[in-house]
Short mmCIF file of C-alpha atoms and ligand atoms in Angstrom, two decimals:
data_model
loop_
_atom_site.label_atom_id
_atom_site.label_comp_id
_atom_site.label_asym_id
_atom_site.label_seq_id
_atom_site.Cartn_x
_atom_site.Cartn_y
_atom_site.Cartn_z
CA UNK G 180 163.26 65.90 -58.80
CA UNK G 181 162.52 69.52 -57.96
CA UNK G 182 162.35 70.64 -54.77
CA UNK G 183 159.53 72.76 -54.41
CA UNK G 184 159.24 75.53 -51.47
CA UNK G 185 156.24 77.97 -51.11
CA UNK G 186 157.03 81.19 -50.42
CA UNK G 187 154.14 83.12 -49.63
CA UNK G 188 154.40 86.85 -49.74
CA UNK G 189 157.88 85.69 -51.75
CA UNK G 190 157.54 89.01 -53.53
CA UNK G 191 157.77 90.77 -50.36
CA UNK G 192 161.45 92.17 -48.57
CA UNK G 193 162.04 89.01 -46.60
CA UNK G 194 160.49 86.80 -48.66
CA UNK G 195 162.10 88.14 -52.12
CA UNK G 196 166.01 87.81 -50.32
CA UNK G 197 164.68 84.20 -49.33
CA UNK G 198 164.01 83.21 -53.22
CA UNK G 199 167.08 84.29 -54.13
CA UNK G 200 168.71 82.01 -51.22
CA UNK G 201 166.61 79.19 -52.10
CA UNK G 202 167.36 78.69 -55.66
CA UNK G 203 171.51 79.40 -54.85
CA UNK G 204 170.76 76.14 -52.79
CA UNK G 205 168.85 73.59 -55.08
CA UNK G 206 165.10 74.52 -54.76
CA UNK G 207 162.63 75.61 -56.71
CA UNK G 208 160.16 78.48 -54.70
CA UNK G 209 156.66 78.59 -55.85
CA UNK G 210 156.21 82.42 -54.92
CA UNK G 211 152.49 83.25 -53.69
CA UNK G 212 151.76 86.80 -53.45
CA UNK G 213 149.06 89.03 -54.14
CA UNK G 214 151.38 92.22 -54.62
CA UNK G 215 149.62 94.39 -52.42
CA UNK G 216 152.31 95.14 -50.04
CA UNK G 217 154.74 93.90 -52.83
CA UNK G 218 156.67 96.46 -55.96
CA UNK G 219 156.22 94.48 -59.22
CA UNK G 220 160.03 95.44 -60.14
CA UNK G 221 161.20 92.86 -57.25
CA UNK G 222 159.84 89.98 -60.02
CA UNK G 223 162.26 91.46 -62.63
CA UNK G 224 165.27 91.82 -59.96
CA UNK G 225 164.63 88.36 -59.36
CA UNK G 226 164.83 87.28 -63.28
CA UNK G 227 167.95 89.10 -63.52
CA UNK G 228 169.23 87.52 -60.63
CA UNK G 229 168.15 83.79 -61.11
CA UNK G 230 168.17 84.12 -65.17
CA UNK G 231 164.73 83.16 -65.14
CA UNK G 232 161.61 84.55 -63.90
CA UNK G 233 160.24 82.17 -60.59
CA UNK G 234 157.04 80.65 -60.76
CA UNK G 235 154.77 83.36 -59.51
CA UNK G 236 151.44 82.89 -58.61
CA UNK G 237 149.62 85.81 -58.10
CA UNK G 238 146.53 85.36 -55.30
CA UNK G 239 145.88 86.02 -51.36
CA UNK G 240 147.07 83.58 -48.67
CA UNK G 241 143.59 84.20 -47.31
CA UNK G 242 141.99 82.69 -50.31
CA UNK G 243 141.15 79.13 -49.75
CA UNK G 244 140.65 77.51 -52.77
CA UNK G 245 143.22 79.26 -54.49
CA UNK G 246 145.47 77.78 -51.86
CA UNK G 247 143.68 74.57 -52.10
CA UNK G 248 144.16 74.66 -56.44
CA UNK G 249 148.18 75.46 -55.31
CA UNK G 250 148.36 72.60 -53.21
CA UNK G 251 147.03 70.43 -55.72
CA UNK G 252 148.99 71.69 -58.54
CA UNK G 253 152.56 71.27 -56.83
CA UNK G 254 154.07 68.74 -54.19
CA UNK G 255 155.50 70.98 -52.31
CA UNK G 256 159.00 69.96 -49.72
CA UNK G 257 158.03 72.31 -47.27
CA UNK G 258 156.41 76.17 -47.16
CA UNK G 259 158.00 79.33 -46.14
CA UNK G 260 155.02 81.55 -44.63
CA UNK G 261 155.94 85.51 -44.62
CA UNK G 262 152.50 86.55 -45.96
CA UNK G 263 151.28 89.25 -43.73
CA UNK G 264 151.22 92.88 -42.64
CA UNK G 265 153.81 94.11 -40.45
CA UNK G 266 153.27 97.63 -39.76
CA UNK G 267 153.08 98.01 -36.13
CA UNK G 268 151.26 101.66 -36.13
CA UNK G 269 148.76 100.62 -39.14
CA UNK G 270 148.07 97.55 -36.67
CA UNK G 271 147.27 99.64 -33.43
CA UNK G 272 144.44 101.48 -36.10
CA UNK G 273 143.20 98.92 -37.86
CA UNK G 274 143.56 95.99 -35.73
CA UNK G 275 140.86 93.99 -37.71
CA UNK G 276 142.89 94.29 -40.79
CA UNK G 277 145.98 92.40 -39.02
CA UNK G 278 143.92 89.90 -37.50
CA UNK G 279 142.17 88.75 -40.11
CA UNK G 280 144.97 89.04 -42.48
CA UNK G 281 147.74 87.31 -40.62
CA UNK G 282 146.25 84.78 -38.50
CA UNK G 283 143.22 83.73 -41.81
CA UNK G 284 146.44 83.61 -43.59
CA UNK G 285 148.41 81.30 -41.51
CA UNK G 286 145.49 78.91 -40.16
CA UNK G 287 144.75 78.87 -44.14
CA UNK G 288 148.34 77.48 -44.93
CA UNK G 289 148.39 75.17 -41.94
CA UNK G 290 145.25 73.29 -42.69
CA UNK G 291 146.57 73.32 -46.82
CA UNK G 292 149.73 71.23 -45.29
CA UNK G 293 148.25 68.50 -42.91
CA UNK G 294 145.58 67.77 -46.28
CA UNK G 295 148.14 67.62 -48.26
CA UNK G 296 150.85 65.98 -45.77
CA UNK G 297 152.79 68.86 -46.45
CA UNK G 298 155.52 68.72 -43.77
CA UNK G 299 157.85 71.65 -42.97
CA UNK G 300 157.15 74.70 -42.32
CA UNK G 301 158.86 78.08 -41.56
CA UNK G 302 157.22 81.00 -40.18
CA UNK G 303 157.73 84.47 -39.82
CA UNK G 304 158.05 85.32 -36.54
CA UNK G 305 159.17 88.22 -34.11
CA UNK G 306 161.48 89.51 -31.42
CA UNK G 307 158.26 91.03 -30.42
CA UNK G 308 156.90 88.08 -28.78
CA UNK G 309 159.14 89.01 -26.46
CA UNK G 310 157.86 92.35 -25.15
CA UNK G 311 159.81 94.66 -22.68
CA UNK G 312 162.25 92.39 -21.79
CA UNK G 313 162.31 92.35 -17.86
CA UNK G 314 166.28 92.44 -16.63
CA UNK G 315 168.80 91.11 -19.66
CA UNK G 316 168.23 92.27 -22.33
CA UNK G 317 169.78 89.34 -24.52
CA UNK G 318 167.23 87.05 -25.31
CA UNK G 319 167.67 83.18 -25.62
CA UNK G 320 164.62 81.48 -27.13
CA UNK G 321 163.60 80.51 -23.19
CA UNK G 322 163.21 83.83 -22.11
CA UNK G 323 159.69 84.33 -21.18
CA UNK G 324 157.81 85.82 -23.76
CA UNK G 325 155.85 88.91 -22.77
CA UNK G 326 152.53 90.60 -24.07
CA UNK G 327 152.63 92.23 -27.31
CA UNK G 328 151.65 96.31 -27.27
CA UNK G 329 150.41 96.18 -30.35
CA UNK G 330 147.90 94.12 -32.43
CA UNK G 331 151.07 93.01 -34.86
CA UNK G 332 152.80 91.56 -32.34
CA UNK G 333 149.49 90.22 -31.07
CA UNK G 334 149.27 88.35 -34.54
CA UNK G 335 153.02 86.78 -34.20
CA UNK G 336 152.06 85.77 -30.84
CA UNK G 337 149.35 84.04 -31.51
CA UNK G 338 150.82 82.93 -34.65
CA UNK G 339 153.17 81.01 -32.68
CA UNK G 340 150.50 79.39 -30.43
CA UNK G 341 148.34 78.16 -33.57
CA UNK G 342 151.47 76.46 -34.60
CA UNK G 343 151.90 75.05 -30.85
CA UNK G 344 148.36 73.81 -31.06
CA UNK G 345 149.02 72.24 -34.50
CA UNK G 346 152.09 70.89 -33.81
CA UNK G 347 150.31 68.92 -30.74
CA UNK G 348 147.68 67.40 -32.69
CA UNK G 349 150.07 66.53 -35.70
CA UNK G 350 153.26 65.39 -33.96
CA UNK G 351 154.70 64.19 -37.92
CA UNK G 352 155.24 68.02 -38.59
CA UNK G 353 158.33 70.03 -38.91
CA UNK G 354 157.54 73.28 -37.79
CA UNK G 355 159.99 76.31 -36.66
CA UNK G 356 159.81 79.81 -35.87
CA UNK G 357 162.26 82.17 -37.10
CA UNK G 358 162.04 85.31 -34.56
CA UNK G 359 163.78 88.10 -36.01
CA UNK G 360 165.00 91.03 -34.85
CA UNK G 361 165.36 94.25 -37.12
CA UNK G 362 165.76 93.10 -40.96
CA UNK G 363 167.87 96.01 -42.80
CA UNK G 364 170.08 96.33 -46.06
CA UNK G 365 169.05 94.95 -49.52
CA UNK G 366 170.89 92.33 -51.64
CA UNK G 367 174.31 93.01 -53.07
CA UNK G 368 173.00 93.35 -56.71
CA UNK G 369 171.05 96.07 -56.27
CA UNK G 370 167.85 94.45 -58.28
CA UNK G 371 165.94 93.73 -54.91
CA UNK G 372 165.65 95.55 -51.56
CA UNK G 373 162.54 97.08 -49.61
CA UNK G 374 159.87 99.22 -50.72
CA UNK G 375 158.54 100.84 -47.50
CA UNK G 376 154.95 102.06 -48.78
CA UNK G 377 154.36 105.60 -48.06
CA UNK G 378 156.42 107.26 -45.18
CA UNK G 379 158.55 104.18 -44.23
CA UNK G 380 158.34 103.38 -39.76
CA UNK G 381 161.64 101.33 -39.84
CA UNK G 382 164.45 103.18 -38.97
CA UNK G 383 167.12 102.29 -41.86
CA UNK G 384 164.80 103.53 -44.46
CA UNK G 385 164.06 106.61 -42.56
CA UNK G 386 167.54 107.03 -42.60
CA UNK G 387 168.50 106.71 -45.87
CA UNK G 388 165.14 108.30 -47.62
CA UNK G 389 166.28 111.66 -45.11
CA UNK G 390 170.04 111.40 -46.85
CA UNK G 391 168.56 111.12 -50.30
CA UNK G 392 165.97 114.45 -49.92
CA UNK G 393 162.72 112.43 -50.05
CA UNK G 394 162.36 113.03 -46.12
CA UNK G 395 163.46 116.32 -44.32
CA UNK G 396 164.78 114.76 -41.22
CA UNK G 397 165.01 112.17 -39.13
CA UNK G 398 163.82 112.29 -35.33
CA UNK G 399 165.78 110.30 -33.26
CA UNK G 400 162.54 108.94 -30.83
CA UNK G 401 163.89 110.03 -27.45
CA UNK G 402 167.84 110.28 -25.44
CA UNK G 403 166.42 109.54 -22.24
CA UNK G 404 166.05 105.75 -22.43
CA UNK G 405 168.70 103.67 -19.52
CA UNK G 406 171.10 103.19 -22.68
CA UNK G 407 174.62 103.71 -23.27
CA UNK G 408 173.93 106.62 -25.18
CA UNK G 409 170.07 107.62 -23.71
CA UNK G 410 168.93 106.22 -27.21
CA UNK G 411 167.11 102.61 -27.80
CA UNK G 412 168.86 99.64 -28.63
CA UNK G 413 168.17 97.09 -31.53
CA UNK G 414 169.69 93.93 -33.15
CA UNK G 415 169.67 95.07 -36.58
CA UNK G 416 170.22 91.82 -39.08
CA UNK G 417 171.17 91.97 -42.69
CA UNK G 418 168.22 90.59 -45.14
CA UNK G 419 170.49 88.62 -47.14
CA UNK G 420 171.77 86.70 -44.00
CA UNK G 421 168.15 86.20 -42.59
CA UNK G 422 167.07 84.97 -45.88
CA UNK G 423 169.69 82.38 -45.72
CA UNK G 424 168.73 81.42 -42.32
CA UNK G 425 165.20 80.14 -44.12
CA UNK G 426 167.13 78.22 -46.46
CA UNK G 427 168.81 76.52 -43.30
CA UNK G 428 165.72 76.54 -41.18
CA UNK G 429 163.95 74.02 -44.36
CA UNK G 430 167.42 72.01 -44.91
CA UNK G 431 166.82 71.51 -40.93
CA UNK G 432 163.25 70.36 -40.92
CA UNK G 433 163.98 67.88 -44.13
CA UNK G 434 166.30 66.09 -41.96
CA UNK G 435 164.05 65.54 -39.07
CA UNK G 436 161.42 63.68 -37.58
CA UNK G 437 158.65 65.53 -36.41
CA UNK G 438 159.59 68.47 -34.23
CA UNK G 439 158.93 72.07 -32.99
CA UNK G 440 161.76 74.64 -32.96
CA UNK G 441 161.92 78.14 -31.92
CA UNK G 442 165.55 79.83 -33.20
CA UNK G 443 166.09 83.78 -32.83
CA UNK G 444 167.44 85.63 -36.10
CA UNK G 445 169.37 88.21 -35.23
CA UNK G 446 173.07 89.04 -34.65
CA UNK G 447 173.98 89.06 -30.87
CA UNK G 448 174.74 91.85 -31.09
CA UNK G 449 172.47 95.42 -30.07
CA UNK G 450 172.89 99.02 -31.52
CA UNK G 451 171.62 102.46 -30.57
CA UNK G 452 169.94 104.86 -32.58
CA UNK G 453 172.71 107.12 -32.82
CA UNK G 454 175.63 104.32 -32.96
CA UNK G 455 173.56 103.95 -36.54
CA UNK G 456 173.55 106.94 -37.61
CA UNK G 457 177.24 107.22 -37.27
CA UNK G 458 177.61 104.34 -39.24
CA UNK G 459 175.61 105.19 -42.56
CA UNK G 460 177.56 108.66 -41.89
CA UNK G 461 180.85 107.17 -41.77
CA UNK G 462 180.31 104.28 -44.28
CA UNK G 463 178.62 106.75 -47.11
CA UNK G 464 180.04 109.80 -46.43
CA UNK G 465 176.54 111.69 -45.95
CA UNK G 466 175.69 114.09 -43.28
CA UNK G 467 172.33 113.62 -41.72
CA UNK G 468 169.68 115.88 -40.45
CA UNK G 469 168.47 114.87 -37.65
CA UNK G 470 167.10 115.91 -33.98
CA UNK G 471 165.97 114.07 -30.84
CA UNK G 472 162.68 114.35 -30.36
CA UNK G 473 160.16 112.44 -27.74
CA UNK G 474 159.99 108.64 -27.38
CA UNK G 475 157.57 106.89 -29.75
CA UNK G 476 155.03 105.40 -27.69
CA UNK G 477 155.09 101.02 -27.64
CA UNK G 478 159.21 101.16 -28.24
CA UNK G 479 161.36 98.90 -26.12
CA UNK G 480 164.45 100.17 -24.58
CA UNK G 481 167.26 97.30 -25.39
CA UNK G 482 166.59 94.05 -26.95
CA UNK G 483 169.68 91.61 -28.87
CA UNK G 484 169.40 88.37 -29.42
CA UNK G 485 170.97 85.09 -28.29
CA UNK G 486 172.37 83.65 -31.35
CA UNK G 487 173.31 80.67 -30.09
CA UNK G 488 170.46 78.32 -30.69
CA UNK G 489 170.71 79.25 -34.42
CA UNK G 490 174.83 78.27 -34.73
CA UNK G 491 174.45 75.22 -32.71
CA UNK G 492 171.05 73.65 -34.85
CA UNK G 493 171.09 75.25 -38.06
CA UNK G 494 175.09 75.96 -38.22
CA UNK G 495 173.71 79.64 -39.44
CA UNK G 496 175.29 82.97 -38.33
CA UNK G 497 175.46 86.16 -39.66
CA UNK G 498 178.33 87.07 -41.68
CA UNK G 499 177.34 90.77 -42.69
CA UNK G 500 178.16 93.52 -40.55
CA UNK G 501 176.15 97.19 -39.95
CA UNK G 502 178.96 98.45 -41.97
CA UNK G 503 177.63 96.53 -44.59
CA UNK G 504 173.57 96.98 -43.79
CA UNK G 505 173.72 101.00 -44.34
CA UNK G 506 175.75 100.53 -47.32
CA UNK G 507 173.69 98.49 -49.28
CA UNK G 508 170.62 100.58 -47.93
CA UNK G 509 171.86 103.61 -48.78
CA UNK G 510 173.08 102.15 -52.40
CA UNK G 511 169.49 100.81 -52.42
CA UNK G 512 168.30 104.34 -52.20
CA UNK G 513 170.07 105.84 -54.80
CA UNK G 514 169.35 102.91 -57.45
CA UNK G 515 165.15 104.13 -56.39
CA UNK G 516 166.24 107.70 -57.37
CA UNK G 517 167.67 106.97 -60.34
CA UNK G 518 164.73 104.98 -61.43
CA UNK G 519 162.87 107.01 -60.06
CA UNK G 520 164.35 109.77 -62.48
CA UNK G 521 163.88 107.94 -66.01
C1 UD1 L 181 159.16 97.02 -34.90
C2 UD1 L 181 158.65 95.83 -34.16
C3 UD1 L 181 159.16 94.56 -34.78
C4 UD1 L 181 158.72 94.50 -36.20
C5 UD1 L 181 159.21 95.72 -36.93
C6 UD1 L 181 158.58 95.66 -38.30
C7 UD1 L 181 158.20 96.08 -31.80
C8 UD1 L 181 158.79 96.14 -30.43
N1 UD1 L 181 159.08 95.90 -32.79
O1 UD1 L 181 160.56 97.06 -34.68
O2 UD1 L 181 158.64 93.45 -34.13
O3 UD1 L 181 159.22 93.34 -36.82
O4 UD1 L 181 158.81 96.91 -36.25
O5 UD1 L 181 158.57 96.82 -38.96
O6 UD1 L 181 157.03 96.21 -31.99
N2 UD1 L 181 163.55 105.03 -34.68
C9 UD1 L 181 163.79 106.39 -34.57
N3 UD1 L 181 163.27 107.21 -35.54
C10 UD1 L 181 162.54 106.75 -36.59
C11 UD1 L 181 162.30 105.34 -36.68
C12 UD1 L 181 162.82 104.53 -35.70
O7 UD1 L 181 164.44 106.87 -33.64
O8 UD1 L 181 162.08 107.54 -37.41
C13 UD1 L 181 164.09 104.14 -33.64
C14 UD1 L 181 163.03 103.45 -32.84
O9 UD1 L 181 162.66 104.22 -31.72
C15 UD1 L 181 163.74 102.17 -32.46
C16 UD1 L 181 164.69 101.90 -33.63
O10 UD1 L 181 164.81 103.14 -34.29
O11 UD1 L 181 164.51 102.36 -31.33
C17 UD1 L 181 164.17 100.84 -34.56
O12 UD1 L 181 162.85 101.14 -34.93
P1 UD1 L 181 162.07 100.36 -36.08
O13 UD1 L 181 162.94 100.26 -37.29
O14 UD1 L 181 160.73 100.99 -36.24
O15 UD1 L 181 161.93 98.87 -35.52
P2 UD1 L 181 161.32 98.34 -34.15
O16 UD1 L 181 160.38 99.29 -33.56
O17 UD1 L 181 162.46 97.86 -33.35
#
């Protein structure tokens, strides 16, 4: 019997890496998307990947009886929710936008699962939630979580209290949030990998769209910070790694009783700015131009996580290095060009 998973935003970075991961391990993913954040080409990486095209349907999480007609149509395992914005600057403008979007979305999905008796879920969630990290800077799913500066990280936090709530009324769930730190790289192949929409925010992508010409340079946001080097620190996780973590998270929740979990994604490990830029320098051979310039306003100096939790209950643990992240983002790149060429 097929195992059906929905993805929603499955079109998306995360959620595209996640489909792949899913079908190497026995399921089928229903994708839901509505490709407005999404690149149409990611749905013919993923037929050349898989040797078939996934079952795409193309609609908005926030559309209820489109969700309702989805339920209906498939008995779904379990559903992988990444449907959502994530752009933290778009957020602080248009916080209505996020709000609705992400939290409609997610409430939406929830209410599809307990009429349906729909039981595991995985959600998208953030290192965010955990603010400016007051003393360590490792974080273990128990360190306090802090208040979000900025409406996106508003909507994970929240997220993760609807699903509290939920989970209270409707103990026969199997619910977990997946807090990741910084998703970079693209898969192996070559056929999927981000799309940042106009000028990308993320760092990696910055990176390699200064190397390849489409940016001038990069600004390095501020050496003053109480780092190693004066520059921030990140956890930066390969996508292909995080996607398998879903695949675990699900396999997990299928072989439980009702339950709540809360696992960080990331590598335990934290990186500056400028240990990253020496990387993709060293690993691709291209010189960078780039300057320090002030600190963005909202960043946090040092967060890593505690990837602990995740080795212990899902036996999951990254096995890709930064070595390999700016490779494949940088190889990424060039594929874009070349398309972009013909
Ligand atoms: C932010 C969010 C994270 C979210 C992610 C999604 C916070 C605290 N973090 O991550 O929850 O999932 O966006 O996109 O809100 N940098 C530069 N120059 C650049 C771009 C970035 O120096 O041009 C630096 C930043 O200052 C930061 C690091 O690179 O230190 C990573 O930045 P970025 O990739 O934007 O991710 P976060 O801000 O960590």
């Amino acid at each position: 019997m097929e195992k059906y998973i929905l993805v929603t935003g499955g079109a998306g970075y995360i959620g595209s890496h996640t489909v792949v991961s899913l079908v190497e391990n026995g399921y089928t993913p229903i994708i839901l998307d509505d490709f407005r954040n999404a690149n149409r080409v990611v749905v013919d990486g993923l037929t050349k990947i898989l040797g078939k095209t996934p079952e795409i349907i193309e609609s908005d999480v926030c559309d209820d009886e489109a969700l309702r007609t989805i339920f209906q149509k498939y008995k779904f395992k379990g559903v992988i929710h990444f449907a959502a914005h994530k752009a933290v600057g778009e957020s602080v403008l248009e916080p209505l936008k996020y709000y609705q979007n992400n939290l409609q979305g997610l409430v939406n999905v929830l209410s599809k699962m307990i009429a349906f008796n729909v039981q595991n879920f995985v959600f998208s969630s953030s290192c965010t939630v955990y603010g400016e990290p007051k003393g360590i800077k490792e974080m273990t799913e128990e360190s306090p979580k802090n208040l979000p500066n900025s409406p996106y990280g508003w909507t994970k936090w929240i997220g993760e209290q609807i699903i509290e709530d939920t989970f209270r009324s409707n103990p026969q769930l199997k619910m977990m949030n997946l807090r990741y730190f910084n998703p970079v790289g693209a898969h192996k192949s070559l056929l999927i990998g981000e799309f940042p929409l106009g000028k990308p925010n993320n760092l990696l992508p910055y990176i390699t769209q200064t190397a390849i010409g489409k940016l001038e340079k990069l600004t390095v946001f501020g050496n003053d910070y109480p780092t190693t080097d004066g520059t921030c620190i990140r956890d930066y996780i390969h996508v292909v790694d995080l996607a398998a973590a879903h695949v675990k998270a699900i396999s997990f929740l299928e072989s439980q009783t009702g339950c709540l979990e809360t696992i960080n994604v990331g590598t335990g490990k934290g990186s500056s700015v400028l240990e990253i830029i020496q990387a993709f320098e060293k690993e691709t051979g291209q010189k960078l131009n780039w300057a320090f310039g002030t600190r963005r306003e909202g960043d946090v100096t040092e967060i890593f996580a505690n990837a602990t939790k995740a080795k212990n209950v899902l036996g999951w643990q990254a096995n890709l290095t930064i070595k390999d992240a700016v490779i494949d983002a940088w190889n990424w790149e060039k594929k874009l060009a070349e398309q972009n060429e013909k």
